[in-house]
Short mmCIF file of C-alpha atoms in Angstrom, two decimals:
data_model
loop_
_atom_site.label_atom_id
_atom_site.label_comp_id
_atom_site.label_asym_id
_atom_site.label_seq_id
_atom_site.Cartn_x
_atom_site.Cartn_y
_atom_site.Cartn_z
CA MET A 1 -18.72 31.36 55.74
CA ASP A 2 -19.73 29.36 58.70
CA THR A 3 -17.12 26.60 58.90
CA LYS A 4 -18.39 24.82 62.10
CA VAL A 5 -19.04 21.07 62.16
CA LYS A 6 -20.08 18.71 64.82
CA ALA A 7 -17.92 15.52 65.04
CA GLY A 8 -17.42 12.85 67.64
CA GLY A 9 -19.15 14.81 70.39
CA LEU A 10 -17.35 18.09 69.81
CA VAL A 11 -18.21 21.26 67.94
CA LEU A 12 -15.24 22.02 65.81
CA LYS A 13 -14.58 25.59 64.41
CA ASN A 14 -13.83 23.82 61.14
CA PRO A 15 -13.32 20.20 60.00
CA VAL A 16 -9.48 20.33 59.74
CA ILE A 17 -7.81 18.41 62.55
CA LEU A 18 -4.04 17.93 62.94
CA ALA A 19 -3.44 14.16 62.91
CA SER A 20 -1.49 12.34 65.63
CA GLY A 21 2.14 11.51 64.74
CA THR A 22 2.69 14.34 62.23
CA ALA A 23 2.04 17.31 64.43
CA GLY A 24 4.39 16.45 67.39
CA TYR A 25 2.85 17.81 70.63
CA GLY A 26 1.34 20.76 68.61
CA VAL A 27 3.60 23.48 69.87
CA GLU A 28 6.33 22.43 67.48
CA LEU A 29 4.09 23.70 64.53
CA ALA A 30 3.43 27.11 66.11
CA PRO A 31 6.27 28.81 64.33
CA PHE A 32 4.64 27.89 61.01
CA LEU A 33 0.87 27.53 61.48
CA ASP A 34 -1.66 29.60 63.50
CA LEU A 35 -2.86 26.76 65.94
CA ASN A 36 -6.00 28.78 66.64
CA ARG A 37 -7.15 28.25 63.05
CA VAL A 38 -7.36 24.41 63.18
CA GLY A 39 -10.43 22.57 64.35
CA ALA A 40 -8.48 20.34 66.71
CA ILE A 41 -5.00 18.94 67.42
CA VAL A 42 -4.48 15.21 68.03
CA VAL A 43 -1.15 15.05 69.88
CA LYS A 44 1.50 12.38 69.23
CA GLY A 45 0.56 9.06 70.75
CA LEU A 46 1.05 8.75 74.52
CA TYR A 47 1.70 5.78 76.63
CA PRO A 48 1.63 5.86 80.52
CA TYR A 49 5.44 6.03 80.29
CA GLU A 50 8.25 7.45 78.14
CA ARG A 51 9.14 5.40 75.00
CA GLN A 52 12.20 5.16 72.89
CA GLY A 53 10.58 3.88 69.69
CA ASN A 54 12.31 1.78 67.01
CA PRO A 55 16.05 2.18 66.15
CA PRO A 56 16.92 4.07 63.06
CA PRO A 57 16.41 4.01 60.11
CA ARG A 58 12.78 4.71 60.51
CA LEU A 59 11.80 6.38 57.26
CA TRP A 60 11.74 5.57 53.66
CA GLU A 61 10.25 7.73 50.95
CA THR A 62 8.04 6.21 48.47
CA PRO A 63 6.10 7.60 45.36
CA CYS A 64 3.80 10.33 46.71
CA GLY A 65 4.24 9.16 50.33
CA LEU A 66 6.50 7.52 52.85
CA LEU A 67 6.92 4.43 54.97
CA ASN A 68 7.71 4.92 58.61
CA SER A 69 8.57 2.68 61.62
CA ILE A 70 8.94 5.41 64.25
CA GLY A 71 7.58 2.99 66.84
CA LEU A 72 5.64 5.62 68.88
CA GLN A 73 8.58 7.37 70.57
CA GLY A 74 7.16 9.74 73.11
CA VAL A 75 7.59 11.48 76.40
CA GLY A 76 4.73 9.68 78.16
CA MET A 77 1.42 10.98 79.68
CA LYS A 78 2.93 12.83 82.68
CA ARG A 79 5.80 14.64 80.98
CA PHE A 80 3.39 15.70 78.28
CA ALA A 81 0.91 17.10 80.89
CA GLU A 82 3.69 18.98 82.63
CA GLU A 83 5.77 20.27 79.77
CA TYR A 84 3.40 20.66 76.88
CA LEU A 85 -0.12 20.81 77.83
CA PRO A 86 0.00 24.15 79.76
CA GLN A 87 1.60 25.81 76.58
CA LEU A 88 -0.73 24.07 74.14
CA SER A 89 -3.95 24.88 75.98
CA ARG A 90 -3.42 28.60 75.44
CA TYR A 91 -4.55 28.07 71.80
CA GLU A 92 -8.28 28.36 71.00
CA THR A 93 -8.67 24.84 69.61
CA HIS A 94 -9.64 21.41 70.90
CA ILE A 95 -6.85 19.28 72.30
CA ILE A 96 -7.25 15.47 71.67
CA ILE A 97 -5.00 13.01 73.44
CA ASN A 98 -4.00 9.91 71.31
CA ALA A 99 -3.96 7.16 73.95
CA CYS A 100 -1.73 4.17 73.32
CA GLY A 101 -1.04 0.90 75.05
CA GLN A 102 1.06 -2.27 74.90
CA GLU A 103 -1.38 -3.88 77.20
CA ASP A 104 -5.08 -3.22 77.27
CA GLU A 105 -4.80 -1.77 80.78
CA GLU A 106 -2.45 1.02 79.61
CA TYR A 107 -5.04 2.57 77.34
CA VAL A 108 -7.37 2.91 80.37
CA GLN A 109 -4.51 4.45 82.42
CA VAL A 110 -4.00 7.15 79.82
CA VAL A 111 -7.61 7.86 79.48
CA GLU A 112 -8.32 8.01 83.13
CA TYR A 113 -5.39 10.26 83.61
CA PHE A 114 -6.33 12.85 80.94
CA SER A 115 -10.02 12.77 81.89
CA LYS A 116 -9.13 14.91 84.82
CA PHE A 117 -7.74 17.76 82.62
CA PRO A 118 -10.27 20.42 81.55
CA SER A 119 -8.00 21.47 78.84
CA VAL A 120 -8.43 18.08 77.06
CA SER A 121 -11.54 17.99 74.82
CA ALA A 122 -11.46 14.27 73.79
CA LEU A 123 -9.54 11.11 73.71
CA GLU A 124 -8.59 9.03 70.73
CA LEU A 125 -7.64 5.47 71.39
CA ASN A 126 -4.94 4.35 69.01
CA LEU A 127 -6.13 0.94 68.58
CA SER A 128 -3.42 0.44 65.91
CA CYS A 129 -0.44 0.07 68.09
CA PRO A 130 1.31 -3.24 68.66
CA ASN A 131 -0.01 -5.12 71.62
CA VAL A 132 1.84 -7.72 73.65
CA ARG A 133 -1.19 -9.90 73.81
CA GLU A 134 -1.08 -11.10 70.16
CA GLY A 135 2.53 -10.90 69.56
CA GLY A 136 2.64 -7.27 68.22
CA LYS A 137 -0.57 -7.35 66.37
CA CYS A 138 -3.00 -4.47 67.02
CA PRO A 139 -6.41 -4.58 68.68
CA ALA A 140 -8.15 -2.94 65.73
CA MET A 141 -7.63 -5.96 63.66
CA TRP A 142 -10.40 -7.70 65.52
CA PRO A 143 -13.93 -6.34 66.55
CA ARG A 144 -14.01 -8.19 69.85
CA TRP A 145 -10.70 -6.84 71.02
CA SER A 146 -11.51 -3.31 69.94
CA TYR A 147 -14.81 -3.59 71.84
CA GLU A 148 -13.11 -4.62 75.05
CA ILE A 149 -10.67 -1.61 74.96
CA VAL A 150 -13.30 0.93 74.08
CA LYS A 151 -15.64 -0.43 76.71
CA ALA A 152 -12.96 -0.34 79.35
CA ALA A 153 -11.97 3.17 78.36
CA ARG A 154 -15.62 4.24 78.23
CA GLU A 155 -15.98 3.30 81.76
CA VAL A 156 -13.35 5.73 83.13
CA THR A 157 -14.31 8.91 81.13
CA LYS A 158 -17.23 11.17 80.25
CA LYS A 159 -15.19 12.95 77.60
CA PRO A 160 -15.80 12.19 73.99
CA LEU A 161 -14.05 9.01 73.11
CA TRP A 162 -12.71 8.27 69.48
CA ALA A 163 -11.09 5.09 68.29
CA LYS A 164 -8.38 5.37 65.63
CA LEU A 165 -8.56 2.24 63.39
CA THR A 166 -6.03 0.34 61.22
CA PRO A 167 -6.90 -0.53 57.54
CA ASN A 168 -4.95 -3.77 57.95
CA THR A 169 -7.88 -5.96 58.64
CA SER A 170 -10.54 -7.76 56.72
CA SER A 171 -13.13 -6.66 59.33
CA LEU A 172 -12.89 -2.84 59.26
CA VAL A 173 -16.66 -2.30 59.14
CA GLU A 174 -17.22 -4.93 61.96
CA VAL A 175 -14.42 -3.27 64.05
CA ALA A 176 -16.02 0.22 63.68
CA SER A 177 -19.36 -1.20 64.62
CA ALA A 178 -17.94 -2.80 67.63
CA CYS A 179 -16.41 0.50 68.65
CA ARG A 180 -19.71 2.16 68.38
CA GLU A 181 -21.39 -0.53 70.38
CA ALA A 182 -18.80 -0.13 73.15
CA GLY A 183 -19.59 3.60 73.38
CA ALA A 184 -17.12 5.25 71.04
CA ASP A 185 -18.28 8.81 69.83
CA ALA A 186 -16.35 8.45 66.54
CA VAL A 187 -13.89 6.34 64.75
CA SER A 188 -10.83 7.85 63.03
CA LEU A 189 -9.73 6.10 59.91
CA VAL A 190 -7.38 5.15 58.48
CA ASN A 191 -4.14 4.66 60.17
CA THR A 192 -1.08 3.73 57.92
CA TYR A 193 -1.08 0.68 55.64
CA LEU A 194 1.32 -2.05 56.43
CA ALA A 195 3.99 -2.00 53.66
CA MET A 196 7.73 -2.75 53.07
CA ALA A 197 10.79 -1.49 51.33
CA VAL A 198 13.90 -3.51 50.61
CA ASP A 199 17.32 -2.85 49.34
CA PHE A 200 18.35 -5.53 46.82
CA ARG A 201 22.02 -4.55 47.10
CA THR A 202 22.30 -5.22 50.89
CA ARG A 203 19.49 -7.78 50.61
CA ARG A 204 17.85 -6.12 53.78
CA SER A 205 15.02 -3.96 54.81
CA ARG A 206 15.25 -0.22 54.26
CA LEU A 207 13.81 0.16 57.78
CA SER A 208 15.01 -1.16 61.08
CA THR A 209 11.82 -3.19 61.21
CA LEU A 210 10.51 -5.65 58.60
CA PHE A 211 7.44 -3.67 57.80
CA GLY A 212 6.49 0.09 58.11
CA GLY A 213 3.40 2.11 57.76
CA LEU A 214 2.60 3.84 54.38
CA SER A 215 1.00 7.14 54.41
CA GLY A 216 0.66 10.16 52.23
CA PRO A 217 -1.30 10.96 48.94
CA ALA A 218 -0.31 7.48 47.77
CA ILE A 219 -2.95 5.89 50.06
CA LYS A 220 -5.70 8.57 49.53
CA PRO A 221 -8.03 6.40 47.20
CA LEU A 222 -7.61 3.43 49.61
CA ALA A 223 -8.55 5.69 52.62
CA LEU A 224 -11.46 7.22 50.74
CA ARG A 225 -12.91 3.84 50.11
CA ALA A 226 -12.42 2.73 53.77
CA VAL A 227 -14.31 5.85 54.98
CA TYR A 228 -17.04 5.43 52.51
CA LEU A 229 -17.55 1.78 53.62
CA VAL A 230 -17.71 2.54 57.31
CA ALA A 231 -19.63 5.91 57.08
CA SER A 232 -22.31 4.28 54.82
CA SER A 233 -22.86 1.16 56.91
CA VAL A 234 -22.16 1.98 60.54
CA ASP A 235 -24.05 4.67 62.54
CA VAL A 236 -21.06 6.40 63.98
CA ASP A 237 -19.12 9.65 63.26
CA VAL A 238 -16.21 9.03 60.88
CA ILE A 239 -13.12 11.19 60.98
CA GLY A 240 -11.41 10.67 57.70
CA ILE A 241 -7.74 10.37 57.39
CA GLY A 242 -5.41 9.24 54.58
CA GLY A 243 -3.32 11.39 52.37
CA ILE A 244 -5.44 14.48 52.39
CA SER A 245 -3.37 17.21 50.92
CA SER A 246 -5.73 19.74 49.36
CA GLY A 247 -9.05 21.48 50.08
CA GLU A 248 -10.61 19.19 47.28
CA ASP A 249 -9.42 16.02 49.12
CA LEU A 250 -11.02 17.34 52.30
CA LEU A 251 -14.38 17.82 50.41
CA GLU A 252 -14.16 14.32 48.85
CA PHE A 253 -13.89 12.66 52.27
CA LEU A 254 -16.83 14.79 53.73
CA LEU A 255 -18.87 13.88 50.54
CA VAL A 256 -18.49 10.13 51.32
CA GLY A 257 -19.50 10.72 54.86
CA ALA A 258 -16.62 11.92 57.21
CA LYS A 259 -17.77 14.53 59.63
CA ALA A 260 -14.29 15.97 59.73
CA VAL A 261 -10.87 15.03 58.60
CA GLN A 262 -7.27 14.78 59.94
CA ILE A 263 -4.19 16.19 58.12
CA GLY A 264 -1.24 13.92 58.47
CA SER A 265 1.87 13.38 56.29
CA VAL A 266 1.47 16.53 54.17
CA THR A 267 2.42 18.48 57.24
CA LEU A 268 5.87 17.09 57.09
CA ARG A 269 6.59 18.69 53.71
CA GLU A 270 4.37 21.70 54.42
CA PRO A 271 4.08 22.63 58.10
CA ALA A 272 1.13 25.03 57.31
CA ALA A 273 -0.66 22.68 55.14
CA ALA A 274 -3.65 22.53 57.48
CA GLU A 275 -4.37 26.21 57.00
CA ARG A 276 -3.98 25.97 53.16
CA ILE A 277 -6.31 23.05 53.03
CA LEU A 278 -8.97 24.87 55.04
CA GLU A 279 -8.68 27.98 52.81
CA GLU A 280 -8.89 25.97 49.54
CA ALA A 281 -11.94 23.99 50.79
CA VAL A 282 -13.76 27.13 51.91
CA SER A 283 -13.29 28.83 48.57
CA LEU A 284 -14.33 25.66 46.70
CA LEU A 285 -17.41 25.34 48.72
CA ALA A 286 -18.29 29.11 48.03
CA GLU A 287 -17.62 28.66 44.29
CA GLU A 288 -20.09 25.83 44.17
CA GLY A 289 -22.71 27.78 45.95
CA TYR A 290 -22.58 25.94 49.41
CA ASN A 291 -22.98 27.96 52.69
CA ASN A 292 -21.30 25.60 54.96
CA PHE A 293 -19.48 22.25 55.30
CA ASN A 294 -22.59 20.40 56.55
CA GLU A 295 -24.27 20.79 53.20
CA ILE A 296 -21.73 18.42 51.61
CA ILE A 297 -21.26 15.83 54.35
CA GLY A 298 -22.58 12.47 53.26
CA ARG A 299 -24.16 13.80 50.13
CA PHE A 300 -22.42 11.29 47.81
CA GLN A 301 -24.69 10.38 44.91
CA GLY A 302 -22.99 7.22 43.92
CA VAL A 303 -22.12 6.09 40.34
CA MET B 1 12.74 28.73 61.92
CA LYS B 2 10.53 29.78 59.14
CA GLN B 3 9.06 28.63 55.85
CA VAL B 4 10.12 31.07 53.14
CA GLU B 5 9.47 31.12 49.37
CA GLY B 6 12.87 31.82 48.00
CA GLU B 7 14.11 32.56 44.48
CA VAL B 8 17.01 30.93 42.70
CA ARG B 9 19.47 33.84 42.24
CA ARG B 10 22.58 32.08 41.06
CA LYS B 11 23.54 28.47 40.23
CA PHE B 12 26.40 26.73 38.63
CA PHE B 13 27.54 23.19 38.24
CA LEU B 14 31.01 22.21 39.54
CA LYS B 15 33.14 19.15 38.86
CA GLY B 16 32.21 16.07 40.68
CA ASN B 17 28.45 16.53 40.13
CA PHE B 18 28.18 19.43 42.57
CA LEU B 19 25.73 22.21 42.38
CA PHE B 20 26.44 25.65 43.77
CA LEU B 21 23.16 27.40 44.62
CA GLU B 22 22.29 30.85 45.80
CA ILE B 23 18.69 31.37 46.98
CA GLU B 24 17.35 34.86 47.87
CA GLY B 25 14.53 35.28 50.22
CA ASN B 26 13.42 36.95 53.48
CA PHE B 27 15.41 34.30 55.51
CA PRO B 28 15.92 34.54 59.30
CA PRO B 29 19.63 34.57 60.23
CA SER B 30 21.39 31.21 60.61
CA LYS B 31 24.61 30.04 62.30
CA PRO B 32 27.18 27.52 61.20
CA GLY B 33 26.23 23.89 61.46
CA GLN B 34 22.49 24.66 60.90
CA PHE B 35 20.69 23.40 57.94
CA ALA B 36 17.74 24.15 55.65
CA MET B 37 14.91 21.97 54.14
CA LEU B 38 14.59 22.60 50.39
CA SER B 39 11.51 21.50 48.45
CA PRO B 40 12.46 19.60 45.18
CA SER B 41 9.17 20.00 43.65
CA PRO B 42 5.69 21.50 44.40
CA SER B 43 4.21 18.18 43.31
CA PHE B 44 3.86 15.28 45.67
CA ASP B 45 6.59 13.18 44.01
CA PRO B 46 9.12 13.31 45.50
CA PHE B 47 7.13 13.87 48.64
CA LEU B 48 9.61 15.02 51.20
CA ARG B 49 11.82 18.04 51.42
CA ARG B 50 15.69 17.40 51.43
CA PRO B 51 17.99 18.65 54.22
CA PHE B 52 21.17 20.57 53.25
CA GLY B 53 23.85 22.16 55.40
CA ILE B 54 24.09 25.81 54.95
CA LEU B 55 27.30 26.80 53.12
CA PHE B 56 27.02 30.46 53.96
CA GLN B 57 24.42 33.19 54.67
CA ASP B 58 24.74 36.80 53.59
CA GLY B 59 21.72 38.68 54.61
CA ASN B 60 18.90 37.68 52.34
CA SER B 61 21.00 35.09 50.48
CA LEU B 62 21.41 31.50 51.44
CA PHE B 63 24.16 29.52 49.72
CA PHE B 64 24.34 25.77 49.27
CA LEU B 65 26.73 23.29 47.77
CA ILE B 66 24.68 20.22 46.80
CA LYS B 67 25.95 16.87 45.43
CA ILE B 68 23.53 15.59 42.98
CA ILE B 69 22.87 12.06 43.99
CA GLY B 70 19.33 11.14 43.26
CA ARG B 71 15.98 12.44 41.85
CA GLY B 72 15.38 15.03 44.64
CA THR B 73 18.79 16.70 44.17
CA ARG B 74 18.43 16.56 40.41
CA LEU B 75 15.15 18.27 40.54
CA ILE B 76 16.64 21.03 42.60
CA SER B 77 19.54 21.31 40.31
CA GLU B 78 17.09 21.82 37.31
CA LYS B 79 15.47 24.96 38.90
CA ARG B 80 16.10 27.87 36.66
CA ILE B 81 17.26 31.46 37.81
CA GLY B 82 14.35 33.27 39.07
CA GLU B 83 12.37 30.18 39.77
CA ARG B 84 10.72 29.78 43.20
CA ILE B 85 11.97 27.35 45.75
CA SER B 86 10.41 26.70 49.18
CA VAL B 87 12.88 26.76 52.06
CA ILE B 88 12.52 26.07 55.74
CA THR B 89 15.47 27.68 57.60
CA PRO B 90 17.38 27.80 59.99
CA LEU B 91 17.05 24.30 61.56
CA GLY B 92 19.08 22.37 64.10
CA ASN B 93 21.40 23.35 66.81
CA GLY B 94 24.60 24.40 64.89
CA PHE B 95 28.16 24.22 66.05
CA THR B 96 29.47 25.56 69.43
CA LEU B 97 31.97 28.36 68.71
CA LYS B 98 35.23 27.75 70.57
CA GLU B 99 38.33 29.97 71.05
CA GLY B 100 41.88 28.76 70.39
CA LYS B 101 43.53 26.51 67.92
CA VAL B 102 40.76 24.57 66.31
CA LEU B 103 40.77 21.63 63.67
CA LEU B 104 38.07 21.42 61.00
CA ALA B 105 37.79 17.93 59.46
CA GLY B 106 35.40 17.54 56.46
CA GLY B 107 34.96 14.57 54.35
CA GLY B 108 33.29 14.83 50.95
CA THR B 109 30.15 17.09 51.17
CA GLY B 110 30.83 17.23 54.92
CA ILE B 111 33.00 20.36 54.02
CA VAL B 112 29.79 22.39 53.65
CA PRO B 113 29.00 23.40 57.19
CA LEU B 114 32.70 23.78 57.93
CA VAL B 115 33.13 26.47 55.32
CA TYR B 116 30.40 28.39 56.95
CA LEU B 117 32.17 27.85 60.40
CA ALA B 118 35.58 28.87 58.99
CA SER B 119 34.07 32.20 58.10
CA LYS B 120 33.41 32.88 61.71
CA LEU B 121 36.79 31.79 63.06
CA LYS B 122 40.07 33.83 63.43
CA GLY B 123 42.24 30.74 62.72
CA PHE B 124 42.01 27.15 62.01
CA THR B 125 43.46 24.07 60.49
CA LEU B 126 41.31 22.51 57.71
CA LEU B 127 41.58 18.77 56.96
CA TYR B 128 39.53 18.18 53.81
CA GLY B 129 39.39 14.64 52.23
CA ALA B 130 37.52 13.18 49.32
CA LYS B 131 37.76 10.24 46.94
CA THR B 132 39.56 11.92 44.04
CA ARG B 133 40.74 15.37 42.83
CA ASP B 134 37.45 15.95 41.06
CA GLU B 135 35.59 15.86 44.40
CA ILE B 136 37.86 18.46 46.00
CA LEU B 137 36.16 21.78 45.79
CA ILE B 138 38.62 24.08 47.68
CA ASP B 139 39.21 26.36 44.58
CA GLN B 140 35.60 27.47 45.10
CA PHE B 141 36.44 28.81 48.40
CA LEU B 142 39.37 30.98 47.42
CA TRP B 143 38.55 33.29 50.26
CA LEU B 144 39.60 30.66 52.65
CA LYS B 145 43.18 31.06 51.48
CA ALA B 146 43.17 34.73 52.57
CA MET B 147 42.54 33.63 56.06
CA PRO B 148 45.14 32.69 58.78
CA ARG B 149 44.91 28.93 58.30
CA GLU B 150 46.51 25.70 57.20
CA ILE B 151 44.79 23.47 54.76
CA ILE B 152 45.49 19.72 54.41
CA ILE B 153 43.96 18.11 51.44
CA THR B 154 43.69 14.21 51.22
CA THR B 155 42.26 12.02 48.35
CA GLU B 156 41.91 8.30 48.44
CA ASP B 157 43.57 7.83 45.05
CA GLY B 158 46.34 10.48 45.66
CA SER B 159 45.20 12.58 42.71
CA ALA B 160 45.48 15.72 45.01
CA GLY B 161 47.22 16.42 48.32
CA LYS B 162 48.14 13.42 50.53
CA LYS B 163 47.19 10.00 49.42
CA GLY B 164 44.80 7.99 51.63
CA LEU B 165 41.92 8.49 53.96
CA LEU B 166 41.47 11.69 55.81
CA THR B 167 41.63 9.83 59.06
CA GLN B 168 45.23 8.65 58.11
CA HIS B 169 46.41 12.29 58.06
CA ILE B 170 44.96 13.73 61.24
CA PRO B 171 47.77 16.28 62.23
CA GLN B 172 49.54 15.18 65.42
CA GLU B 173 49.33 18.54 67.02
CA ASP B 174 47.42 19.67 70.08
CA PHE B 175 44.04 21.29 69.19
CA SER B 176 41.64 22.92 71.66
CA TYR B 177 38.73 21.67 69.74
CA ALA B 178 37.82 19.79 66.59
CA TYR B 179 34.71 20.09 64.36
CA VAL B 180 34.05 16.91 62.26
CA SER B 181 31.56 16.52 59.40
CA GLY B 182 31.34 13.83 56.76
CA PRO B 183 30.40 10.15 56.05
CA TRP B 184 29.58 8.06 58.98
CA PRO B 185 32.63 5.63 58.71
CA MET B 186 34.93 8.57 58.40
CA MET B 187 33.41 10.21 61.49
CA ARG B 188 33.49 7.01 63.47
CA GLU B 189 37.23 6.36 62.77
CA PHE B 190 38.04 10.01 63.54
CA ALA B 191 36.34 9.68 66.79
CA ARG B 192 38.34 6.45 67.60
CA LEU B 193 41.68 8.05 66.75
CA TYR B 194 41.24 11.55 67.95
CA LYS B 195 41.81 11.97 71.65
CA GLY B 196 40.88 15.61 72.13
CA GLU B 197 37.48 17.37 72.55
CA ALA B 198 35.30 17.39 69.43
CA GLU B 199 31.80 17.67 68.06
CA PHE B 200 30.33 15.93 64.97
CA SER B 201 27.69 16.95 62.55
CA LEU B 202 25.63 13.81 61.78
CA GLU B 203 23.76 13.12 58.63
CA THR B 204 20.59 11.04 58.71
CA ILE B 205 17.56 10.35 56.59
CA MET B 206 15.11 13.20 57.48
CA GLY B 207 11.24 13.59 57.30
CA CYS B 208 10.26 16.97 58.33
CA GLY B 209 13.42 18.67 59.80
CA PHE B 210 11.42 20.63 62.32
CA GLY B 211 10.84 18.09 65.02
CA VAL B 212 7.42 16.53 64.48
CA CYS B 213 8.01 13.25 62.74
CA TYR B 214 10.81 11.64 64.84
CA GLY B 215 12.16 10.12 61.71
CA CYS B 216 15.65 11.31 62.03
CA ALA B 217 16.52 9.28 65.03
CA VAL B 218 20.04 8.84 66.34
CA ARG B 219 21.19 6.99 69.33
CA VAL B 220 23.24 8.96 71.78
CA ARG B 221 24.53 8.79 75.40
CA ARG B 222 23.30 11.41 77.76
CA ASN B 223 23.59 11.52 81.53
CA GLY B 224 24.86 7.99 81.43
CA ARG B 225 21.79 6.80 79.59
CA GLU B 226 21.23 5.64 76.17
CA LYS B 227 18.57 7.70 74.36
CA ILE B 228 17.09 8.14 70.97
CA VAL B 229 16.92 11.71 69.97
CA ARG B 230 16.10 13.66 66.80
CA ALA B 231 18.94 14.86 64.58
CA CYS B 232 16.92 17.79 63.52
CA MET B 233 16.11 19.27 66.88
CA GLU B 234 18.68 17.89 69.43
CA GLY B 235 21.34 17.80 66.62
CA PRO B 236 22.60 17.61 63.98
CA VAL B 237 25.75 18.56 65.98
CA PHE B 238 26.59 16.18 68.88
CA LYS B 239 29.66 16.06 71.19
CA LYS B 240 32.01 13.19 70.81
CA GLU B 241 31.14 11.48 73.95
CA GLU B 242 27.50 11.55 73.09
CA VAL B 243 27.55 9.60 69.78
CA ILE B 244 27.12 5.89 69.91
CA TRP B 245 29.14 4.87 66.85
CA THR B 246 27.85 1.29 66.64
CA GLN B 247 24.33 2.28 65.42
CA ARG B 248 24.66 1.45 61.72
#
């Protein structure tokens, strides 16, 4: 079967992308998964500098998912380029950089830096990281702020530019639309849902932070609705993310309009999940008489 | 490290809510101090695997000693003989093997990696502490008694061996090296009292076990700098001078 799809300015060999934050810098998954078989890899979020992240504890398991407060620990853009990128670029797949910033200018720095690397296919702006400007709130909560960052990043790169959005806003559609206007080639949604876990015995948070981000199959129906809302009302490619754990999940996201999907938390329990999900989706499509993924994208018939 | 579909070969329940488990599969070789991630269920609830120190490996068999403490461990304990169980192994750095007169100090389930380590050592002193007699599982490791060793048992209530905490009975001899594994307060106290060289196997909440999620963070001191590292990749075994004991 022809598994190719076009998404966010790229031709992907298939619509299965490893999401940022659950695939490390890609190479960590190589013992388990043939990286040549995924459509793209979005590496763990990178700032211009190295970051320690939040103190432990950083994880709490919840029904069909987990809460995290990792806090974007990472090696920073230069160490990634020196220590991981050469190894990662040996695989026949797209490498997408997830660019982060505590200040707007930092996004631009990361985007500009990686624009010079031929091995980098695209940049995904993580508009869901805490920013100093609004006391830890993230840019993707507001259309105007998202527009400013995408616009500034757009000016320094010709590579495809994606924006990863938070669902923790009442203006998701407006934010996606603002990103499109500012020149984004795609929006990736959703990042984690803000949530909390407490221990009534100690009367404290289960995490070292007050809130964490909820992910996993628990959020799939919420994410599916978010993708549907944006894909059906904004003229922009949507990359679906949120609890996708099976081939059928993948096809549901394509059906409501996603051009491709990212596989996140399920990788933590099953490092080769992306390969399984692709195989399942391909055989489901064949069973139903489809010839490729494009025949299902956006073909949702409603109620 | 590899993900392998294993099969439950043997299991039995021991006093103190412990499960002895043998899983057979095409596992890569491991070394003492390394761990494996076991999947409690093929369903998504519970969602994550659980990390367990390897008790022993003999060719295609991995042995575990698991304290049943919650839903994940209970589901693992309910697997029947012949049932499939997904295992990712071996993970983590493992202990550094040292020559000479060594001390192994294990509190509670902390005994598990030390049993594996003991099987590779020529001689050792084992200091093994638990709350009560029921949680002392030394009878299960009869072969330990056939080795040149000294075993000191401690229980908090005095129902077996010496009464009190393990850390109140650290032998006042000179050891060339100590290996410590157990609950955090016990290890912290051990580190405070013990003056010689030692390494500690740390236990943390763990997400993936293979280095992608950064959930199993521990604060350590390296090259004079405080750093947050992953217990699953940079650990779980750390040198005494590296561990920052105030982190929780």
